Amino acid sequence: MAWIPLFALLPAASTPQVFARRPAVIAAACCTLVPRRVQATSNPTERLGKGLSTLEALLRNWDNVTVDCSYAEIPREILESKNKEKLLLQATQNALFDKSSSINVCKSTVRVVRQQLGTTADSPLSRIDRVLGDPALLARVAPEDGDTFVDVSERLQAALRAADAAAFASEASDFSARTPFQVGEVPSTPSLDRARENLEEACALLKHVISLCS
C-alpha cells in the first residue's frame, strides 16, 4: 500500500499574485516631481499663435523696445575745474549737480527682446522645441507634409537661437549698448540688427509652421 503524504491531502493554498511595484512607484514619482508644463504642452496650436503675435509685436515696436532713454548725462562744462566750488556747494546740499541741467541720453538694450525670445518661462516661445514636438500638434500635420514640417521647424528653432545669440552679443559688442547717445539719434547696432533679421526670418517660418498645422 502506497503511503500518501498528509500535506498532499490538504487543499492547495492560493498563490498570492505578485505585482511589480517598482515601475508603478517610478511612474508616480515622475508625475509628482516633473512640473506640469514639462509633461505636456497645453494647447500647442494656441502657443504657436501667441508666439507669432509676440514676434510680430516685437518687430513692430522694435525701435521702442531696443532703446532706453532713462539715462542722464552731466554737461561737461559743469565738471570743468572752474566750476569746482559750485560742485562742492551743491554736494553740501545733497546734490552732486543741478538735476535740471542734466541731459537725457539713451542706450540700446536687448532686455525685452531676450525676454520675449523665451529666456523666461512666461514667454510663449519658451521651450519651443517641446511645443513643436507635441503629439497633439504633430497629429494635425498631413502625412505628405511631415518632412516639410520637420525642416521648417528646425529652421525656425535655428533662427530663434541665432536671434538670441546676436541679441546677447549686442550687450558687449554694440558701441551704443555701452556708450550713451542723444535722444532721437540713430545708433549703430550691428549685432542688434542681425538679431532683427533673424527674428524676421523666424516670424516667416513660424507662419509656415502654423499653416502646416491648420
PDB file of N, CA and C in Angstrom, residues 27 30 99 109 184:
ATOM      1  N   ALA A  27       6.710  55.621 -11.898  1.00  0.00           N
ATOM      2  CA  ALA A  27       5.788  56.450 -12.674  1.00  0.00           C
ATOM      3  C   ALA A  27       5.118  57.491 -11.797  1.00  0.00           C
ATOM      4  N   CYS A  30       7.578  60.235 -10.968  1.00  0.00           N
ATOM      5  CA  CYS A  30       7.805  61.131 -12.101  1.00  0.00           C
ATOM      6  C   CYS A  30       6.672  62.134 -12.229  1.00  0.00           C
ATOM      7  N   LYS A  99      20.046 118.878 -11.128  1.00  0.00           N
ATOM      8  CA  LYS A  99      19.400 117.893 -11.992  1.00  0.00           C
ATOM      9  C   LYS A  99      18.644 118.541 -13.142  1.00  0.00           C
ATOM     10  N   THR A 109      19.283  98.540 -25.806  1.00  0.00           N
ATOM     11  CA  THR A 109      19.031  97.497 -24.817  1.00  0.00           C
ATOM     12  C   THR A 109      18.399  96.280 -25.490  1.00  0.00           C
ATOM     13  N   GLY A 184      16.781 110.683 -30.079  1.00  0.00           N
ATOM     14  CA  GLY A 184      16.478 110.918 -31.482  1.00  0.00           C
ATOM     15  C   GLY A 184      17.597 110.507 -32.418  1.00  0.00           C
TER      16      GLY A 184
END
